[in-house]
Amino acid sequence: MAVFLSVITAFLYGSGDFLGGVSSRRHSPIQVLTTVSLVGALPLLVAAPFIATSASMNDLVLGAAAGLVGIAGLGLLYRGLARGPMSIFAPITAIVSAAFPIIWGFFRGDEQGLQIWVGLLVGLIGIFILSSQPAGEHVRVSISVFIEALLAGVGFGLFFSLLSETNTESAPWPIVAGRFSAALLLICVALVRKKQLRPSRGWITLVGCGICDTGANVAFLFALRYGQLGPVAMLASLYPAVTVLLARLVLGEQLTNRRLLGLVFAMSTVVLIGLS
């Protein structure tokens, strides 16, 4: 069940990233992030009492903190991709975001068998291949861009790790707290910078992105009921495979041999962890 829910998480994250990328062509990043946060938070707030009757203050605080570091990671990702070469920035962010929860789980005392470790290693390689883009010659990367890539990855990895510390029986309340804390932060930033928050068009992709992203967070929490943080976070971090496939099916982008190899590594990870 943990593998199934983790794969669902990756599918929803990948779909949300694809729709978010499409939306970002029409709207500013802060419009996309704020709308997605609120679209996901409001329906979940209505449904949460029917899924989990209560949640401790500790769960809500951890969820709110996870929402803040997660949205900070997204902000750094947008900023970094705009400033530096995607071929270097995206793989660093993806690898760090996948490796951070593994290290967190290791120091927390999670025990992993040899097959799990092999699966995690194969997954890291697959994420790197799927996230990287062909780089041109003489690509220069500033130290600040490199640091932003690391921090963005830490933000995403810390998001997974903080959620893993909540009581899984309280799901989806931590996600509700995280969505509202992120939305509140974004609204404050927009007011200070005098940015328009309300998108004028393209609501379908924005709503779809919000549903996918929030659904992925909920699926991740439920996956933690059945599995340990490291394998669950690794499988969830294979979302670039879904984005690549959607780009091929919807936008007609070609699958290069490198991307096909990355997909093979991603599927191998699912099999290795699933059979362990």
PDB file of C-alpha atoms in Angstrom:
ATOM      1  CA  MET A   1       0.000   0.000   0.000  1.00  0.00           C
ATOM      2  CA  ALA A   2       2.891   2.381   0.766  1.00  0.00           C
ATOM      3  CA  VAL A   3       4.356   1.856  -2.710  1.00  0.00           C
ATOM      4  CA  PHE A   4       0.967   2.351  -4.369  1.00  0.00           C
ATOM      5  CA  LEU A   5       0.251   5.595  -2.483  1.00  0.00           C
ATOM      6  CA  SER A   6       3.799   6.842  -3.112  1.00  0.00           C
ATOM      7  CA  VAL A   7       3.412   6.242  -6.850  1.00  0.00           C
ATOM      8  CA  ILE A   8       0.062   8.084  -6.729  1.00  0.00           C
ATOM      9  CA  THR A   9       1.894  10.934  -4.966  1.00  0.00           C
ATOM     10  CA  ALA A  10       4.501  11.062  -7.723  1.00  0.00           C
ATOM     11  CA  PHE A  11       1.800  10.975 -10.401  1.00  0.00           C
ATOM     12  CA  LEU A  12      -0.081  13.877  -8.803  1.00  0.00           C
ATOM     13  CA  TYR A  13       3.080  15.918  -8.169  1.00  0.00           C
ATOM     14  CA  GLY A  14       4.188  15.386 -11.759  1.00  0.00           C
ATOM     15  CA  SER A  15       0.763  16.338 -13.110  1.00  0.00           C
ATOM     16  CA  GLY A  16       0.671  19.401 -10.873  1.00  0.00           C
ATOM     17  CA  ASP A  17       4.130  20.481 -12.022  1.00  0.00           C
ATOM     18  CA  PHE A  18       3.092  20.114 -15.643  1.00  0.00           C
ATOM     19  CA  LEU A  19      -0.072  22.175 -15.138  1.00  0.00           C
ATOM     20  CA  GLY A  20       1.869  24.677 -13.033  1.00  0.00           C
ATOM     21  CA  GLY A  21       4.391  25.067 -15.846  1.00  0.00           C
ATOM     22  CA  VAL A  22       1.608  25.735 -18.319  1.00  0.00           C
ATOM     23  CA  SER A  23       0.009  28.248 -15.932  1.00  0.00           C
ATOM     24  CA  SER A  24       3.325  30.033 -15.371  1.00  0.00           C
ATOM     25  CA  ARG A  25       3.385  30.973 -19.049  1.00  0.00           C
ATOM     26  CA  ARG A  26       0.269  33.088 -18.501  1.00  0.00           C
ATOM     27  CA  HIS A  27       0.613  34.296 -14.898  1.00  0.00           C
ATOM     28  CA  SER A  28       3.266  35.495 -12.491  1.00  0.00           C
ATOM     29  CA  PRO A  29       4.743  32.924 -10.065  1.00  0.00           C
ATOM     30  CA  ILE A  30       3.076  34.553  -7.048  1.00  0.00           C
ATOM     31  CA  GLN A  31      -0.334  34.391  -8.771  1.00  0.00           C
ATOM     32  CA  VAL A  32       0.163  30.710  -9.534  1.00  0.00           C
ATOM     33  CA  LEU A  33       1.418  29.796  -6.058  1.00  0.00           C
ATOM     34  CA  THR A  34      -1.262  31.761  -4.181  1.00  0.00           C
ATOM     35  CA  THR A  35      -4.129  30.468  -6.305  1.00  0.00           C
ATOM     36  CA  VAL A  36      -2.897  26.895  -6.111  1.00  0.00           C
ATOM     37  CA  SER A  37      -2.532  27.125  -2.317  1.00  0.00           C
ATOM     38  CA  LEU A  38      -6.065  28.459  -1.816  1.00  0.00           C
ATOM     39  CA  VAL A  39      -7.664  26.144  -4.384  1.00  0.00           C
ATOM     40  CA  GLY A  40      -6.204  23.189  -2.514  1.00  0.00           C
ATOM     41  CA  ALA A  41      -6.869  24.490   0.997  1.00  0.00           C
ATOM     42  CA  LEU A  42     -10.551  25.442   0.873  1.00  0.00           C
ATOM     43  CA  PRO A  43     -12.062  22.107  -0.314  1.00  0.00           C
ATOM     44  CA  LEU A  44      -9.702  20.197   1.972  1.00  0.00           C
ATOM     45  CA  LEU A  45     -10.819  22.293   4.950  1.00  0.00           C
ATOM     46  CA  VAL A  46     -14.403  21.211   4.296  1.00  0.00           C
ATOM     47  CA  ALA A  47     -13.484  17.542   3.830  1.00  0.00           C
ATOM     48  CA  ALA A  48     -10.936  17.231   6.656  1.00  0.00           C
ATOM     49  CA  PRO A  49     -13.449  16.839   9.553  1.00  0.00           C
ATOM     50  CA  PHE A  50     -14.972  13.829   7.791  1.00  0.00           C
ATOM     51  CA  ILE A  51     -11.555  12.180   7.305  1.00  0.00           C
ATOM     52  CA  ALA A  52      -9.881  12.886  10.645  1.00  0.00           C
ATOM     53  CA  THR A  53     -11.944  14.057  13.582  1.00  0.00           C
ATOM     54  CA  SER A  54      -9.134  15.930  15.325  1.00  0.00           C
ATOM     55  CA  ALA A  55      -5.495  16.965  15.165  1.00  0.00           C
ATOM     56  CA  SER A  56      -3.110  18.038  17.886  1.00  0.00           C
ATOM     57  CA  MET A  57      -1.587  21.495  17.990  1.00  0.00           C
ATOM     58  CA  ASN A  58       1.790  19.868  17.327  1.00  0.00           C
ATOM     59  CA  ASP A  59       0.482  18.373  14.060  1.00  0.00           C
ATOM     60  CA  LEU A  60      -0.917  21.732  12.951  1.00  0.00           C
ATOM     61  CA  VAL A  61       2.296  23.592  13.793  1.00  0.00           C
ATOM     62  CA  LEU A  62       4.406  21.027  11.945  1.00  0.00           C
ATOM     63  CA  GLY A  63       2.025  21.203   8.977  1.00  0.00           C
ATOM     64  CA  ALA A  64       2.152  25.002   8.924  1.00  0.00           C
ATOM     65  CA  ALA A  65       5.944  24.939   9.091  1.00  0.00           C
ATOM     66  CA  ALA A  66       6.053  22.375   6.283  1.00  0.00           C
ATOM     67  CA  GLY A  67       3.845  24.633   4.170  1.00  0.00           C
ATOM     68  CA  LEU A  68       6.175  27.592   4.709  1.00  0.00           C
ATOM     69  CA  VAL A  69       9.393  25.744   3.821  1.00  0.00           C
ATOM     70  CA  GLY A  70       7.667  24.097   0.869  1.00  0.00           C
ATOM     71  CA  ILE A  71       6.507  27.393  -0.605  1.00  0.00           C
ATOM     72  CA  ALA A  72       9.939  28.896   0.078  1.00  0.00           C
ATOM     73  CA  GLY A  73      11.441  26.032  -1.900  1.00  0.00           C
ATOM     74  CA  LEU A  74       9.092  26.742  -4.781  1.00  0.00           C
ATOM     75  CA  GLY A  75       9.970  30.426  -4.705  1.00  0.00           C
ATOM     76  CA  LEU A  76      13.673  29.634  -4.831  1.00  0.00           C
ATOM     77  CA  LEU A  77      13.041  27.165  -7.645  1.00  0.00           C
ATOM     78  CA  TYR A  78      11.291  29.784  -9.789  1.00  0.00           C
ATOM     79  CA  ARG A  79      13.974  32.357  -9.029  1.00  0.00           C
ATOM     80  CA  GLY A  80      16.832  29.980  -9.696  1.00  0.00           C
ATOM     81  CA  LEU A  81      15.447  28.647 -12.967  1.00  0.00           C
ATOM     82  CA  ALA A  82      15.074  32.224 -14.151  1.00  0.00           C
ATOM     83  CA  ARG A  83      18.674  33.120 -13.254  1.00  0.00           C
ATOM     84  CA  GLY A  84      20.701  29.991 -13.898  1.00  0.00           C
ATOM     85  CA  PRO A  85      20.873  27.129 -16.409  1.00  0.00           C
ATOM     86  CA  MET A  86      18.122  24.560 -15.862  1.00  0.00           C
ATOM     87  CA  SER A  87      20.561  21.791 -16.807  1.00  0.00           C
ATOM     88  CA  ILE A  88      22.405  22.414 -13.536  1.00  0.00           C
ATOM     89  CA  PHE A  89      19.808  23.956 -11.231  1.00  0.00           C
ATOM     90  CA  ALA A  90      17.018  21.359 -11.633  1.00  0.00           C
ATOM     91  CA  PRO A  91      19.119  18.218 -10.981  1.00  0.00           C
ATOM     92  CA  ILE A  92      20.721  19.728  -7.853  1.00  0.00           C
ATOM     93  CA  THR A  93      17.320  20.659  -6.460  1.00  0.00           C
ATOM     94  CA  ALA A  94      15.789  17.275  -7.314  1.00  0.00           C
ATOM     95  CA  ILE A  95      18.653  15.236  -5.846  1.00  0.00           C
ATOM     96  CA  VAL A  96      18.790  17.226  -2.598  1.00  0.00           C
ATOM     97  CA  SER A  97      15.004  17.084  -2.151  1.00  0.00           C
ATOM     98  CA  ALA A  98      15.090  13.285  -2.538  1.00  0.00           C
ATOM     99  CA  ALA A  99      18.220  12.673  -0.455  1.00  0.00           C
ATOM    100  CA  PHE A 100      17.288  14.945   2.472  1.00  0.00           C
ATOM    101  CA  PRO A 101      14.391  12.757   3.746  1.00  0.00           C
ATOM    102  CA  ILE A 102      16.567   9.652   3.411  1.00  0.00           C
ATOM    103  CA  ILE A 103      19.197  11.224   5.686  1.00  0.00           C
ATOM    104  CA  TRP A 104      16.448  12.477   8.040  1.00  0.00           C
ATOM    105  CA  GLY A 105      14.989   8.962   8.292  1.00  0.00           C
ATOM    106  CA  PHE A 106      18.420   7.404   8.833  1.00  0.00           C
ATOM    107  CA  PHE A 107      19.182   9.652  11.815  1.00  0.00           C
ATOM    108  CA  ARG A 108      15.667   9.066  13.109  1.00  0.00           C
ATOM    109  CA  GLY A 109      16.452   5.365  13.280  1.00  0.00           C
ATOM    110  CA  ASP A 110      14.578   4.003  10.262  1.00  0.00           C
ATOM    111  CA  GLU A 111      16.054   0.657   9.251  1.00  0.00           C
ATOM    112  CA  GLN A 112      16.490  -0.104   5.559  1.00  0.00           C
ATOM    113  CA  GLY A 113      17.466  -3.399   3.959  1.00  0.00           C
ATOM    114  CA  LEU A 114      20.080  -3.725   1.213  1.00  0.00           C
ATOM    115  CA  GLN A 115      17.417  -3.881  -1.508  1.00  0.00           C
ATOM    116  CA  ILE A 116      15.904  -0.622  -0.265  1.00  0.00           C
ATOM    117  CA  TRP A 117      19.306   1.116  -0.385  1.00  0.00           C
ATOM    118  CA  VAL A 118      19.897  -0.164  -3.918  1.00  0.00           C
ATOM    119  CA  GLY A 119      16.453   1.119  -4.900  1.00  0.00           C
ATOM    120  CA  LEU A 120      17.197   4.515  -3.350  1.00  0.00           C
ATOM    121  CA  LEU A 121      20.500   4.757  -5.246  1.00  0.00           C
ATOM    122  CA  VAL A 122      18.851   3.816  -8.544  1.00  0.00           C
ATOM    123  CA  GLY A 123      16.129   6.378  -7.823  1.00  0.00           C
ATOM    124  CA  LEU A 124      18.640   9.180  -7.257  1.00  0.00           C
ATOM    125  CA  ILE A 125      20.295   8.377 -10.583  1.00  0.00           C
ATOM    126  CA  GLY A 126      16.895   8.313 -12.320  1.00  0.00           C
ATOM    127  CA  ILE A 127      15.895  11.675 -10.832  1.00  0.00           C
ATOM    128  CA  PHE A 128      19.163  13.228 -11.972  1.00  0.00           C
ATOM    129  CA  ILE A 129      18.704  11.954 -15.527  1.00  0.00           C
ATOM    130  CA  LEU A 130      15.053  13.007 -15.727  1.00  0.00           C
ATOM    131  CA  SER A 131      15.634  16.463 -14.240  1.00  0.00           C
ATOM    132  CA  SER A 132      18.716  17.433 -16.208  1.00  0.00           C
ATOM    133  CA  GLN A 133      18.676  19.211 -19.530  1.00  0.00           C
ATOM    134  CA  PRO A 134      21.390  19.193 -22.179  1.00  0.00           C
ATOM    135  CA  ALA A 135      23.802  21.968 -21.291  1.00  0.00           C
ATOM    136  CA  GLY A 136      25.524  24.162 -23.829  1.00  0.00           C
ATOM    137  CA  GLU A 137      29.223  24.721 -23.819  1.00  0.00           C
ATOM    138  CA  HIS A 138      30.935  27.131 -21.441  1.00  0.00           C
ATOM    139  CA  VAL A 139      28.012  27.220 -18.986  1.00  0.00           C
ATOM    140  CA  ARG A 140      28.868  29.364 -15.993  1.00  0.00           C
ATOM    141  CA  VAL A 141      27.041  29.071 -12.720  1.00  0.00           C
ATOM    142  CA  SER A 142      27.405  31.637  -9.966  1.00  0.00           C
ATOM    143  CA  ILE A 143      27.814  30.579  -6.353  1.00  0.00           C
ATOM    144  CA  SER A 144      24.502  32.254  -5.488  1.00  0.00           C
ATOM    145  CA  VAL A 145      22.602  30.173  -8.044  1.00  0.00           C
ATOM    146  CA  PHE A 146      24.238  26.990  -6.753  1.00  0.00           C
ATOM    147  CA  ILE A 147      23.276  27.897  -3.180  1.00  0.00           C
ATOM    148  CA  GLU A 148      19.701  28.649  -4.260  1.00  0.00           C
ATOM    149  CA  ALA A 149      19.479  25.211  -5.876  1.00  0.00           C
ATOM    150  CA  LEU A 150      20.667  23.585  -2.652  1.00  0.00           C
ATOM    151  CA  LEU A 151      18.264  25.634  -0.522  1.00  0.00           C
ATOM    152  CA  ALA A 152      15.332  24.871  -2.829  1.00  0.00           C
ATOM    153  CA  GLY A 153      16.091  21.160  -2.505  1.00  0.00           C
ATOM    154  CA  VAL A 154      16.394  21.451   1.269  1.00  0.00           C
ATOM    155  CA  GLY A 155      13.040  23.272   1.341  1.00  0.00           C
ATOM    156  CA  PHE A 156      11.295  20.445  -0.508  1.00  0.00           C
ATOM    157  CA  GLY A 157      13.117  17.772   1.497  1.00  0.00           C
ATOM    158  CA  LEU A 158      12.314  19.484   4.786  1.00  0.00           C
ATOM    159  CA  PHE A 159       8.679  19.696   3.700  1.00  0.00           C
ATOM    160  CA  PHE A 160       8.568  15.882   3.381  1.00  0.00           C
ATOM    161  CA  SER A 161      10.494  15.389   6.620  1.00  0.00           C
ATOM    162  CA  LEU A 162       8.332  17.699   8.740  1.00  0.00           C
ATOM    163  CA  LEU A 163       5.166  16.030   7.499  1.00  0.00           C
ATOM    164  CA  SER A 164       6.644  12.660   8.469  1.00  0.00           C
ATOM    165  CA  GLU A 165       6.846  13.865  12.080  1.00  0.00           C
ATOM    166  CA  THR A 166       3.085  14.466  12.293  1.00  0.00           C
ATOM    167  CA  ASN A 167       0.645  11.860  13.528  1.00  0.00           C
ATOM    168  CA  THR A 168      -0.531  10.159  10.343  1.00  0.00           C
ATOM    169  CA  GLU A 169      -3.945   9.618  11.929  1.00  0.00           C
ATOM    170  CA  SER A 170      -4.450  13.393  11.842  1.00  0.00           C
ATOM    171  CA  ALA A 171      -4.223  13.572   8.030  1.00  0.00           C
ATOM    172  CA  PRO A 172      -5.161  15.756   6.202  1.00  0.00           C
ATOM    173  CA  TRP A 173      -5.175  18.479   8.887  1.00  0.00           C
ATOM    174  CA  PRO A 174      -1.401  19.152   8.627  1.00  0.00           C
ATOM    175  CA  ILE A 175      -1.856  19.766   4.899  1.00  0.00           C
ATOM    176  CA  VAL A 176      -4.691  22.217   5.601  1.00  0.00           C
ATOM    177  CA  ALA A 177      -2.460  24.117   8.025  1.00  0.00           C
ATOM    178  CA  GLY A 178       0.380  24.098   5.511  1.00  0.00           C
ATOM    179  CA  ARG A 179      -1.777  25.404   2.678  1.00  0.00           C
ATOM    180  CA  PHE A 180      -3.162  28.289   4.701  1.00  0.00           C
ATOM    181  CA  SER A 181       0.226  29.257   6.140  1.00  0.00           C
ATOM    182  CA  ALA A 182       1.707  29.309   2.620  1.00  0.00           C
ATOM    183  CA  ALA A 183      -1.226  31.304   1.235  1.00  0.00           C
ATOM    184  CA  LEU A 184      -0.990  33.823   4.085  1.00  0.00           C
ATOM    185  CA  LEU A 185       2.731  34.308   3.462  1.00  0.00           C
ATOM    186  CA  LEU A 186       2.184  34.785  -0.271  1.00  0.00           C
ATOM    187  CA  ILE A 187      -0.626  37.288   0.273  1.00  0.00           C
ATOM    188  CA  CYS A 188       1.605  39.319   2.621  1.00  0.00           C
ATOM    189  CA  VAL A 189       4.424  39.294   0.054  1.00  0.00           C
ATOM    190  CA  ALA A 190       2.014  40.379  -2.697  1.00  0.00           C
ATOM    191  CA  LEU A 191       0.678  43.253  -0.577  1.00  0.00           C
ATOM    192  CA  VAL A 192       4.177  44.473   0.293  1.00  0.00           C
ATOM    193  CA  ARG A 193       5.302  44.316  -3.337  1.00  0.00           C
ATOM    194  CA  LYS A 194       1.917  45.554  -4.624  1.00  0.00           C
ATOM    195  CA  LYS A 195       1.464  42.564  -6.912  1.00  0.00           C
ATOM    196  CA  GLN A 196      -1.879  41.553  -8.387  1.00  0.00           C
ATOM    197  CA  LEU A 197      -3.026  38.213  -6.991  1.00  0.00           C
ATOM    198  CA  ARG A 198      -6.179  37.485  -8.967  1.00  0.00           C
ATOM    199  CA  PRO A 199      -5.511  35.768 -12.306  1.00  0.00           C
ATOM    200  CA  SER A 200      -7.578  37.081 -15.200  1.00  0.00           C
ATOM    201  CA  ARG A 201      -7.697  33.829 -17.203  1.00  0.00           C
ATOM    202  CA  GLY A 202      -6.418  30.269 -17.363  1.00  0.00           C
ATOM    203  CA  TRP A 203      -8.385  29.105 -14.337  1.00  0.00           C
ATOM    204  CA  ILE A 204      -8.744  25.510 -15.542  1.00  0.00           C
ATOM    205  CA  THR A 205      -5.027  24.748 -15.400  1.00  0.00           C
ATOM    206  CA  LEU A 206      -4.658  26.622 -12.104  1.00  0.00           C
ATOM    207  CA  VAL A 207      -7.479  24.670 -10.462  1.00  0.00           C
ATOM    208  CA  GLY A 208      -6.105  21.419 -11.862  1.00  0.00           C
ATOM    209  CA  CYS A 209      -2.660  22.241 -10.516  1.00  0.00           C
ATOM    210  CA  GLY A 210      -4.081  23.031  -7.063  1.00  0.00           C
ATOM    211  CA  ILE A 211      -6.067  19.789  -6.936  1.00  0.00           C
ATOM    212  CA  CYS A 212      -3.094  17.682  -8.048  1.00  0.00           C
ATOM    213  CA  ASP A 213      -0.615  19.309  -5.680  1.00  0.00           C
ATOM    214  CA  THR A 214      -2.886  19.114  -2.645  1.00  0.00           C
ATOM    215  CA  GLY A 215      -3.900  15.562  -3.510  1.00  0.00           C
ATOM    216  CA  ALA A 216      -0.232  14.614  -3.726  1.00  0.00           C
ATOM    217  CA  ASN A 217       0.421  16.015  -0.245  1.00  0.00           C
ATOM    218  CA  VAL A 218      -2.497  14.068   1.212  1.00  0.00           C
ATOM    219  CA  ALA A 219      -1.453  10.860  -0.549  1.00  0.00           C
ATOM    220  CA  PHE A 220       2.076  11.333   0.824  1.00  0.00           C
ATOM    221  CA  LEU A 221       0.773  11.581   4.395  1.00  0.00           C
ATOM    222  CA  PHE A 222      -1.337   8.444   3.992  1.00  0.00           C
ATOM    223  CA  ALA A 223       1.623   6.601   2.437  1.00  0.00           C
ATOM    224  CA  LEU A 224       3.582   7.281   5.627  1.00  0.00           C
ATOM    225  CA  ARG A 225       1.018   5.206   7.511  1.00  0.00           C
ATOM    226  CA  TYR A 226       2.287   2.104   5.739  1.00  0.00           C
ATOM    227  CA  GLY A 227       5.942   2.842   4.934  1.00  0.00           C
ATOM    228  CA  GLN A 228       9.072   4.604   6.145  1.00  0.00           C
ATOM    229  CA  LEU A 229      10.032   8.120   5.163  1.00  0.00           C
ATOM    230  CA  GLY A 230      13.054   7.321   2.954  1.00  0.00           C
ATOM    231  CA  PRO A 231      11.418   4.943   0.445  1.00  0.00           C
ATOM    232  CA  VAL A 232       8.132   6.901   0.410  1.00  0.00           C
ATOM    233  CA  ALA A 233       9.882  10.218  -0.241  1.00  0.00           C
ATOM    234  CA  MET A 234      12.103   8.652  -2.910  1.00  0.00           C
ATOM    235  CA  LEU A 235       9.167   7.218  -4.836  1.00  0.00           C
ATOM    236  CA  ALA A 236       7.279  10.516  -4.480  1.00  0.00           C
ATOM    237  CA  SER A 237      10.342  12.341  -5.847  1.00  0.00           C
ATOM    238  CA  LEU A 238      10.113  10.400  -9.115  1.00  0.00           C
ATOM    239  CA  TYR A 239       7.501  12.927 -10.271  1.00  0.00           C
ATOM    240  CA  PRO A 240       9.757  14.228 -13.101  1.00  0.00           C
ATOM    241  CA  ALA A 241       8.959  10.980 -14.927  1.00  0.00           C
ATOM    242  CA  VAL A 242       5.272  11.923 -14.979  1.00  0.00           C
ATOM    243  CA  THR A 243       6.036  15.468 -16.128  1.00  0.00           C
ATOM    244  CA  VAL A 244       8.192  14.110 -18.958  1.00  0.00           C
ATOM    245  CA  LEU A 245       5.468  11.699 -20.087  1.00  0.00           C
ATOM    246  CA  LEU A 246       2.766  14.377 -19.971  1.00  0.00           C
ATOM    247  CA  ALA A 247       4.967  16.728 -21.989  1.00  0.00           C
ATOM    248  CA  ARG A 248       5.309  13.945 -24.560  1.00  0.00           C
ATOM    249  CA  LEU A 249       1.589  13.114 -24.694  1.00  0.00           C
ATOM    250  CA  VAL A 250       0.117  16.626 -24.459  1.00  0.00           C
ATOM    251  CA  LEU A 251       2.759  18.902 -25.938  1.00  0.00           C
ATOM    252  CA  GLY A 252       4.339  16.407 -28.318  1.00  0.00           C
ATOM    253  CA  GLU A 253       7.829  16.801 -26.884  1.00  0.00           C
ATOM    254  CA  GLN A 254      10.225  14.096 -28.026  1.00  0.00           C
ATOM    255  CA  LEU A 255      11.558  11.493 -25.610  1.00  0.00           C
ATOM    256  CA  THR A 256      15.327  11.420 -26.003  1.00  0.00           C
ATOM    257  CA  ASN A 257      17.388   8.328 -25.248  1.00  0.00           C
ATOM    258  CA  ARG A 258      18.534  10.037 -22.050  1.00  0.00           C
ATOM    259  CA  ARG A 259      14.955  10.566 -20.883  1.00  0.00           C
ATOM    260  CA  LEU A 260      14.048   6.971 -21.750  1.00  0.00           C
ATOM    261  CA  LEU A 261      16.984   5.801 -19.642  1.00  0.00           C
ATOM    262  CA  GLY A 262      15.747   7.971 -16.784  1.00  0.00           C
ATOM    263  CA  LEU A 263      12.295   6.397 -17.049  1.00  0.00           C
ATOM    264  CA  VAL A 264      13.866   2.919 -16.907  1.00  0.00           C
ATOM    265  CA  PHE A 265      15.713   3.866 -13.715  1.00  0.00           C
ATOM    266  CA  ALA A 266      12.483   5.281 -12.242  1.00  0.00           C
ATOM    267  CA  MET A 267      10.537   2.085 -12.954  1.00  0.00           C
ATOM    268  CA  SER A 268      13.408   0.000 -11.555  1.00  0.00           C
ATOM    269  CA  THR A 269      13.219   1.969  -8.321  1.00  0.00           C
ATOM    270  CA  VAL A 270       9.497   1.268  -7.984  1.00  0.00           C
ATOM    271  CA  VAL A 271      10.112  -2.459  -8.523  1.00  0.00           C
ATOM    272  CA  LEU A 272      13.066  -2.686  -6.125  1.00  0.00           C
ATOM    273  CA  ILE A 273      11.302  -0.868  -3.310  1.00  0.00           C
ATOM    274  CA  GLY A 274       7.984  -2.582  -4.005  1.00  0.00           C
ATOM    275  CA  LEU A 275       9.500  -6.076  -3.781  1.00  0.00           C
ATOM    276  CA  SER A 276      11.532  -5.384  -0.651  1.00  0.00           C
TER     277      SER A 276
END
